[in-house]
Amino acid sequence: MKSSTQSSAGRAAQSPTAEVGVLDRSAAILTALQDEPMTAAEVCRRLGYSKSTTYRLLADLRTHRFIVRDTSGTLRLGPFPGRRSIATTNSVLEHLRSMTGESVQLWIRVGEDRVCVRNVEADQELRVSRGVGTVLSLVDGGSAALALCGPGNPAEFYATKQARVAGTASASVAFTVGAVVLAICVSYPLTREPENVAGTYRTLLSQAAVELRALLDGSEELGVLRDIARLALGAKKQAGE
């Protein structure tokens, strides 16, 4: 009995140390992902942890939404804890901008109109951009308008050139969150149009759409985006009266 009691006491004494070790490693992973998105293999190499330890910690962090993973396997910080959904949503757009070098907009469909509810501008002197609150009729065209009129499937890719403004082009995919239809769009001047538009943008846009859908589902941020659209439409209506 004495031996058993000592063993239990020994395990109890070791438990806090083990827990601290897990917290230290988890904190190191979150710090690394704060610097830049990475795959699980890159996290292993960066921190020098074993694969089994890294994958176990990553699985726990994903379960509690400390981190999220897109369809390519890239890991980024998630919305929990204390990270507002708006910041996470913007980080997806900013990452897409860094991958494409072009301006990125998030549009929401309201009736027969579309409203720009998020905009991240390209870091280039010549760029194509739309301000938050811009309202455009779906019949005016553009890749985002086509995407918003489609089935809302991130696998469906749309690209247009000079549909609304001469010398410009864009590529978009749409996704749905409940009954709300949104589209993520990369817009750029024709002078920088890739030879293979679909090959360049399709996967990047689809991955961003899937990640945004997961982030917005059940999030207060979706309500914020809808409020932006409602206010923009109200302002446009008043201006036209």
mmCIF file of C-alpha atoms in Angstrom:
data_model
loop_
_atom_site.group_PDB
_atom_site.id
_atom_site.type_symbol
_atom_site.label_atom_id
_atom_site.label_comp_id
_atom_site.label_asym_id
_atom_site.label_seq_id
_atom_site.Cartn_x
_atom_site.Cartn_y
_atom_site.Cartn_z
ATOM 1 C CA MET A 1 0.000 0.000 0.000
ATOM 2 C CA LYS A 2 2.847 2.335 0.891
ATOM 3 C CA SER A 3 4.500 1.676 -2.428
ATOM 4 C CA SER A 4 1.246 2.343 -4.288
ATOM 5 C CA THR A 5 0.696 5.611 -2.382
ATOM 6 C CA GLN A 6 4.196 6.817 -3.184
ATOM 7 C CA SER A 7 3.741 5.951 -6.843
ATOM 8 C CA SER A 8 0.481 7.904 -7.051
ATOM 9 C CA ALA A 9 2.080 10.843 -5.299
ATOM 10 C CA GLY A 10 4.977 10.686 -7.710
ATOM 11 C CA ARG A 11 2.622 10.763 -10.702
ATOM 12 C CA ALA A 12 0.717 13.681 -9.210
ATOM 13 C CA ALA A 13 3.978 15.563 -8.691
ATOM 14 C CA GLN A 14 5.029 14.944 -12.285
ATOM 15 C CA SER A 15 1.692 15.953 -13.816
ATOM 16 C CA PRO A 16 2.084 19.767 -13.498
ATOM 17 C CA THR A 17 5.504 19.554 -15.140
ATOM 18 C CA ALA A 18 4.089 17.559 -18.037
ATOM 19 C CA GLU A 19 1.253 20.036 -18.430
ATOM 20 C CA VAL A 20 3.678 22.963 -18.454
ATOM 21 C CA GLY A 21 5.671 21.214 -21.166
ATOM 22 C CA VAL A 22 2.554 20.855 -23.319
ATOM 23 C CA LEU A 23 1.644 24.504 -22.786
ATOM 24 C CA ASP A 24 5.165 25.628 -23.654
ATOM 25 C CA ARG A 25 5.148 23.638 -26.876
ATOM 26 C CA SER A 26 1.641 24.816 -27.801
ATOM 27 C CA ALA A 27 2.639 28.423 -27.154
ATOM 28 C CA ALA A 28 5.711 27.971 -29.353
ATOM 29 C CA ILE A 29 3.534 26.642 -32.176
ATOM 30 C CA LEU A 30 1.129 29.580 -31.901
ATOM 31 C CA THR A 31 4.035 32.028 -31.849
ATOM 32 C CA ALA A 32 5.525 30.437 -34.961
ATOM 33 C CA LEU A 33 2.204 30.591 -36.811
ATOM 34 C CA GLN A 34 1.812 34.203 -35.792
ATOM 35 C CA ASP A 35 4.976 34.929 -37.793
ATOM 36 C CA GLU A 36 3.751 33.111 -40.904
ATOM 37 C CA PRO A 37 1.325 30.343 -41.979
ATOM 38 C CA MET A 38 2.997 26.925 -42.213
ATOM 39 C CA THR A 39 2.264 23.288 -42.882
ATOM 40 C CA ALA A 40 2.572 20.702 -40.113
ATOM 41 C CA ALA A 41 5.874 19.493 -41.599
ATOM 42 C CA GLU A 42 7.219 23.053 -41.577
ATOM 43 C CA VAL A 43 6.204 23.442 -37.932
ATOM 44 C CA CYS A 44 8.163 20.268 -37.144
ATOM 45 C CA ARG A 45 11.273 21.601 -38.858
ATOM 46 C CA ARG A 46 10.915 25.092 -37.391
ATOM 47 C CA LEU A 47 10.557 23.952 -33.777
ATOM 48 C CA GLY A 48 12.452 20.682 -33.849
ATOM 49 C CA TYR A 49 9.634 18.650 -32.305
ATOM 50 C CA SER A 50 8.967 15.031 -33.231
ATOM 51 C CA LYS A 51 6.206 14.367 -35.742
ATOM 52 C CA SER A 52 4.093 12.511 -33.203
ATOM 53 C CA THR A 53 4.315 15.351 -30.668
ATOM 54 C CA THR A 54 3.695 18.048 -33.269
ATOM 55 C CA TYR A 55 0.721 16.353 -34.886
ATOM 56 C CA ARG A 56 -0.881 15.635 -31.516
ATOM 57 C CA LEU A 57 -0.509 19.258 -30.398
ATOM 58 C CA LEU A 58 -1.764 20.572 -33.740
ATOM 59 C CA ALA A 59 -4.823 18.327 -33.552
ATOM 60 C CA ASP A 60 -5.650 19.658 -30.069
ATOM 61 C CA LEU A 61 -5.118 23.280 -31.139
ATOM 62 C CA ARG A 62 -7.397 22.780 -34.151
ATOM 63 C CA THR A 63 -10.091 21.157 -32.016
ATOM 64 C CA HIS A 64 -10.254 24.263 -29.847
ATOM 65 C CA ARG A 65 -9.988 26.637 -32.844
ATOM 66 C CA PHE A 66 -6.644 28.100 -31.780
ATOM 67 C CA ILE A 67 -5.543 27.293 -35.337
ATOM 68 C CA VAL A 68 -7.284 26.496 -38.629
ATOM 69 C CA ARG A 69 -6.092 24.553 -41.672
ATOM 70 C CA ASP A 70 -7.024 25.242 -45.278
ATOM 71 C CA THR A 71 -7.455 22.651 -48.032
ATOM 72 C CA SER A 72 -3.752 22.841 -48.968
ATOM 73 C CA GLY A 73 -2.754 21.865 -45.425
ATOM 74 C CA THR A 74 -1.516 25.339 -44.471
ATOM 75 C CA LEU A 75 -2.063 26.217 -40.816
ATOM 76 C CA ARG A 76 -2.923 29.708 -39.538
ATOM 77 C CA LEU A 77 -4.069 31.214 -36.268
ATOM 78 C CA GLY A 78 -7.780 30.683 -35.670
ATOM 79 C CA PRO A 79 -10.464 32.882 -34.116
ATOM 80 C CA PHE A 80 -10.152 31.559 -30.541
ATOM 81 C CA PRO A 81 -9.330 32.806 -27.980
ATOM 82 C CA GLY A 82 -9.622 36.559 -28.013
ATOM 83 C CA ARG A 83 -9.063 36.971 -31.759
ATOM 84 C CA ARG A 84 -11.929 38.820 -33.375
ATOM 85 C CA SER A 85 -13.384 37.226 -36.465
ATOM 86 C CA ILE A 86 -12.893 40.455 -38.380
ATOM 87 C CA ALA A 87 -9.119 40.174 -37.928
ATOM 88 C CA THR A 88 -9.124 36.547 -39.008
ATOM 89 C CA THR A 89 -11.271 37.326 -42.047
ATOM 90 C CA ASN A 90 -8.932 40.119 -43.060
ATOM 91 C CA SER A 91 -5.927 37.845 -42.599
ATOM 92 C CA VAL A 92 -7.350 35.482 -45.237
ATOM 93 C CA LEU A 93 -7.705 38.362 -47.696
ATOM 94 C CA GLU A 94 -4.255 39.673 -46.835
ATOM 95 C CA HIS A 95 -2.738 36.245 -47.395
ATOM 96 C CA LEU A 96 -4.446 36.025 -50.788
ATOM 97 C CA ARG A 97 -3.084 39.466 -51.663
ATOM 98 C CA SER A 98 0.423 38.357 -50.699
ATOM 99 C CA MET A 99 0.078 35.267 -52.911
ATOM 100 C CA THR A 100 -1.276 37.161 -55.941
ATOM 101 C CA GLY A 101 0.163 40.639 -55.540
ATOM 102 C CA GLU A 102 -3.257 42.036 -56.452
ATOM 103 C CA SER A 103 -6.221 43.698 -54.737
ATOM 104 C CA VAL A 104 -8.754 41.419 -53.083
ATOM 105 C CA GLN A 105 -12.410 42.140 -52.303
ATOM 106 C CA LEU A 106 -15.122 40.281 -50.453
ATOM 107 C CA TRP A 107 -18.607 40.841 -51.897
ATOM 108 C CA ILE A 108 -22.013 39.927 -50.501
ATOM 109 C CA ARG A 109 -25.193 39.511 -52.518
ATOM 110 C CA VAL A 110 -28.284 41.434 -51.444
ATOM 111 C CA GLY A 111 -31.202 40.910 -53.825
ATOM 112 C CA GLU A 112 -30.084 41.984 -57.286
ATOM 113 C CA ASP A 113 -27.098 43.944 -56.016
ATOM 114 C CA ARG A 114 -23.675 43.154 -54.683
ATOM 115 C CA VAL A 115 -21.888 45.116 -51.983
ATOM 116 C CA CYS A 116 -18.161 45.219 -51.244
ATOM 117 C CA VAL A 117 -17.821 44.477 -47.524
ATOM 118 C CA ARG A 118 -14.052 43.941 -47.307
ATOM 119 C CA ASN A 119 -11.207 45.303 -49.422
ATOM 120 C CA VAL A 120 -7.442 44.773 -49.285
ATOM 121 C CA GLU A 121 -5.529 46.839 -51.833
ATOM 122 C CA ALA A 122 -2.479 45.680 -53.759
ATOM 123 C CA ASP A 123 0.851 47.197 -52.726
ATOM 124 C CA GLN A 124 1.444 48.483 -56.249
ATOM 125 C CA GLU A 125 1.057 51.913 -57.782
ATOM 126 C CA LEU A 126 -1.142 50.559 -60.570
ATOM 127 C CA ARG A 127 -3.972 48.595 -58.999
ATOM 128 C CA VAL A 128 -7.679 47.912 -59.296
ATOM 129 C CA SER A 129 -9.726 48.357 -56.157
ATOM 130 C CA ARG A 130 -13.225 48.880 -54.806
ATOM 131 C CA GLY A 131 -13.938 50.630 -51.536
ATOM 132 C CA VAL A 132 -15.947 49.001 -48.770
ATOM 133 C CA GLY A 133 -19.581 49.989 -49.242
ATOM 134 C CA THR A 134 -19.435 50.023 -53.040
ATOM 135 C CA VAL A 135 -22.800 48.867 -54.436
ATOM 136 C CA LEU A 136 -23.038 47.421 -57.948
ATOM 137 C CA SER A 137 -25.930 45.833 -59.773
ATOM 138 C CA LEU A 138 -25.444 42.182 -60.617
ATOM 139 C CA VAL A 139 -26.487 42.853 -64.212
ATOM 140 C CA ASP A 140 -23.504 45.191 -64.606
ATOM 141 C CA GLY A 141 -21.267 42.143 -64.930
ATOM 142 C CA GLY A 142 -17.854 41.272 -63.592
ATOM 143 C CA SER A 143 -16.542 37.963 -62.274
ATOM 144 C CA ALA A 144 -17.899 38.551 -58.756
ATOM 145 C CA ALA A 145 -21.374 39.217 -60.160
ATOM 146 C CA LEU A 146 -21.236 35.986 -62.160
ATOM 147 C CA ALA A 147 -20.052 34.044 -59.123
ATOM 148 C CA LEU A 148 -22.794 35.484 -56.917
ATOM 149 C CA CYS A 149 -25.413 34.435 -59.485
ATOM 150 C CA GLY A 150 -24.065 30.880 -59.530
ATOM 151 C CA PRO A 151 -24.556 27.955 -57.131
ATOM 152 C CA GLY A 152 -22.205 29.337 -54.468
ATOM 153 C CA ASN A 153 -19.755 26.471 -54.883
ATOM 154 C CA PRO A 154 -16.092 27.404 -54.214
ATOM 155 C CA ALA A 155 -15.069 24.946 -56.931
ATOM 156 C CA GLU A 156 -16.844 27.083 -59.552
ATOM 157 C CA PHE A 157 -14.364 29.608 -60.992
ATOM 158 C CA TYR A 158 -15.246 32.788 -62.883
ATOM 159 C CA ALA A 159 -12.985 35.240 -64.716
ATOM 160 C CA THR A 160 -13.789 38.315 -66.806
ATOM 161 C CA LYS A 161 -11.851 41.074 -68.523
ATOM 162 C CA GLN A 162 -13.016 44.598 -69.264
ATOM 163 C CA ALA A 163 -16.516 43.609 -68.117
ATOM 164 C CA ARG A 164 -17.103 46.894 -66.320
ATOM 165 C CA VAL A 165 -13.987 49.059 -66.683
ATOM 166 C CA ALA A 166 -11.631 49.140 -69.670
ATOM 167 C CA GLY A 167 -8.152 47.812 -68.972
ATOM 168 C CA THR A 168 -9.160 45.773 -65.927
ATOM 169 C CA ALA A 169 -9.911 42.127 -65.203
ATOM 170 C CA SER A 170 -10.899 39.962 -62.251
ATOM 171 C CA ALA A 171 -11.311 36.387 -61.044
ATOM 172 C CA SER A 172 -13.783 35.190 -58.407
ATOM 173 C CA VAL A 173 -15.369 32.251 -56.626
ATOM 174 C CA ALA A 174 -18.491 32.276 -54.459
ATOM 175 C CA PHE A 175 -19.441 30.479 -51.272
ATOM 176 C CA THR A 176 -22.447 30.359 -48.997
ATOM 177 C CA VAL A 177 -22.844 30.702 -45.249
ATOM 178 C CA GLY A 178 -26.378 29.627 -44.505
ATOM 179 C CA ALA A 179 -28.602 31.632 -46.835
ATOM 180 C CA VAL A 180 -25.955 34.331 -47.410
ATOM 181 C CA VAL A 181 -24.011 34.265 -50.688
ATOM 182 C CA LEU A 182 -20.554 35.845 -50.798
ATOM 183 C CA ALA A 183 -17.798 36.055 -53.393
ATOM 184 C CA ILE A 184 -14.065 36.574 -52.991
ATOM 185 C CA CYS A 185 -12.488 38.414 -55.901
ATOM 186 C CA VAL A 186 -8.989 39.212 -57.143
ATOM 187 C CA SER A 187 -8.954 42.303 -59.375
ATOM 188 C CA TYR A 188 -6.020 43.504 -61.458
ATOM 189 C CA PRO A 189 -5.029 45.589 -64.495
ATOM 190 C CA LEU A 190 -4.914 43.731 -67.798
ATOM 191 C CA THR A 191 -1.245 44.595 -68.096
ATOM 192 C CA ARG A 192 -0.580 42.081 -65.297
ATOM 193 C CA GLU A 193 -3.016 39.383 -66.390
ATOM 194 C CA PRO A 194 -1.427 35.905 -66.109
ATOM 195 C CA GLU A 195 -1.212 33.772 -69.257
ATOM 196 C CA ASN A 196 -3.241 31.095 -67.482
ATOM 197 C CA VAL A 197 -5.756 32.937 -65.311
ATOM 198 C CA ALA A 198 -7.511 29.807 -64.041
ATOM 199 C CA GLY A 199 -4.226 28.038 -63.354
ATOM 200 C CA THR A 200 -2.964 31.024 -61.385
ATOM 201 C CA TYR A 201 -6.032 31.956 -59.359
ATOM 202 C CA ARG A 202 -8.527 29.062 -59.207
ATOM 203 C CA THR A 203 -6.930 27.075 -56.370
ATOM 204 C CA LEU A 204 -5.963 30.136 -54.339
ATOM 205 C CA LEU A 205 -9.470 31.566 -54.519
ATOM 206 C CA SER A 206 -11.149 28.249 -53.764
ATOM 207 C CA GLN A 207 -8.957 27.684 -50.712
ATOM 208 C CA ALA A 208 -9.635 31.192 -49.428
ATOM 209 C CA ALA A 209 -13.387 30.730 -49.938
ATOM 210 C CA VAL A 210 -13.413 27.442 -48.018
ATOM 211 C CA GLU A 211 -11.486 29.024 -45.154
ATOM 212 C CA LEU A 212 -13.726 32.103 -45.054
ATOM 213 C CA ARG A 213 -16.822 29.926 -45.014
ATOM 214 C CA ALA A 214 -15.507 28.024 -42.001
ATOM 215 C CA LEU A 215 -14.527 31.224 -40.199
ATOM 216 C CA LEU A 216 -17.833 33.012 -40.827
ATOM 217 C CA ASP A 217 -20.127 30.092 -40.056
ATOM 218 C CA GLY A 218 -21.689 30.849 -36.674
ATOM 219 C CA SER A 219 -19.535 33.978 -36.294
ATOM 220 C CA GLU A 220 -20.697 37.455 -35.277
ATOM 221 C CA GLU A 221 -18.622 38.760 -38.183
ATOM 222 C CA LEU A 222 -21.233 37.577 -40.664
ATOM 223 C CA GLY A 223 -23.743 39.885 -39.011
ATOM 224 C CA VAL A 224 -21.239 42.731 -39.271
ATOM 225 C CA LEU A 225 -20.806 42.121 -42.995
ATOM 226 C CA ARG A 226 -24.562 42.062 -43.536
ATOM 227 C CA ASP A 227 -24.906 45.320 -41.617
ATOM 228 C CA ILE A 228 -22.260 46.940 -43.850
ATOM 229 C CA ALA A 229 -24.201 45.834 -46.914
ATOM 230 C CA ARG A 230 -27.520 47.041 -45.500
ATOM 231 C CA LEU A 231 -26.111 50.461 -44.597
ATOM 232 C CA ALA A 232 -24.450 50.837 -48.003
ATOM 233 C CA LEU A 233 -27.678 50.027 -49.803
ATOM 234 C CA GLY A 234 -29.563 52.439 -47.571
ATOM 235 C CA ALA A 235 -27.087 55.213 -48.321
ATOM 236 C CA LYS A 236 -27.324 54.546 -52.057
ATOM 237 C CA LYS A 237 -31.114 54.648 -51.928
ATOM 238 C CA GLN A 238 -31.100 57.952 -50.062
ATOM 239 C CA ALA A 239 -28.602 59.429 -52.521
ATOM 240 C CA GLY A 240 -30.862 58.477 -55.413
ATOM 241 C CA GLU A 241 -33.983 60.035 -53.944
#
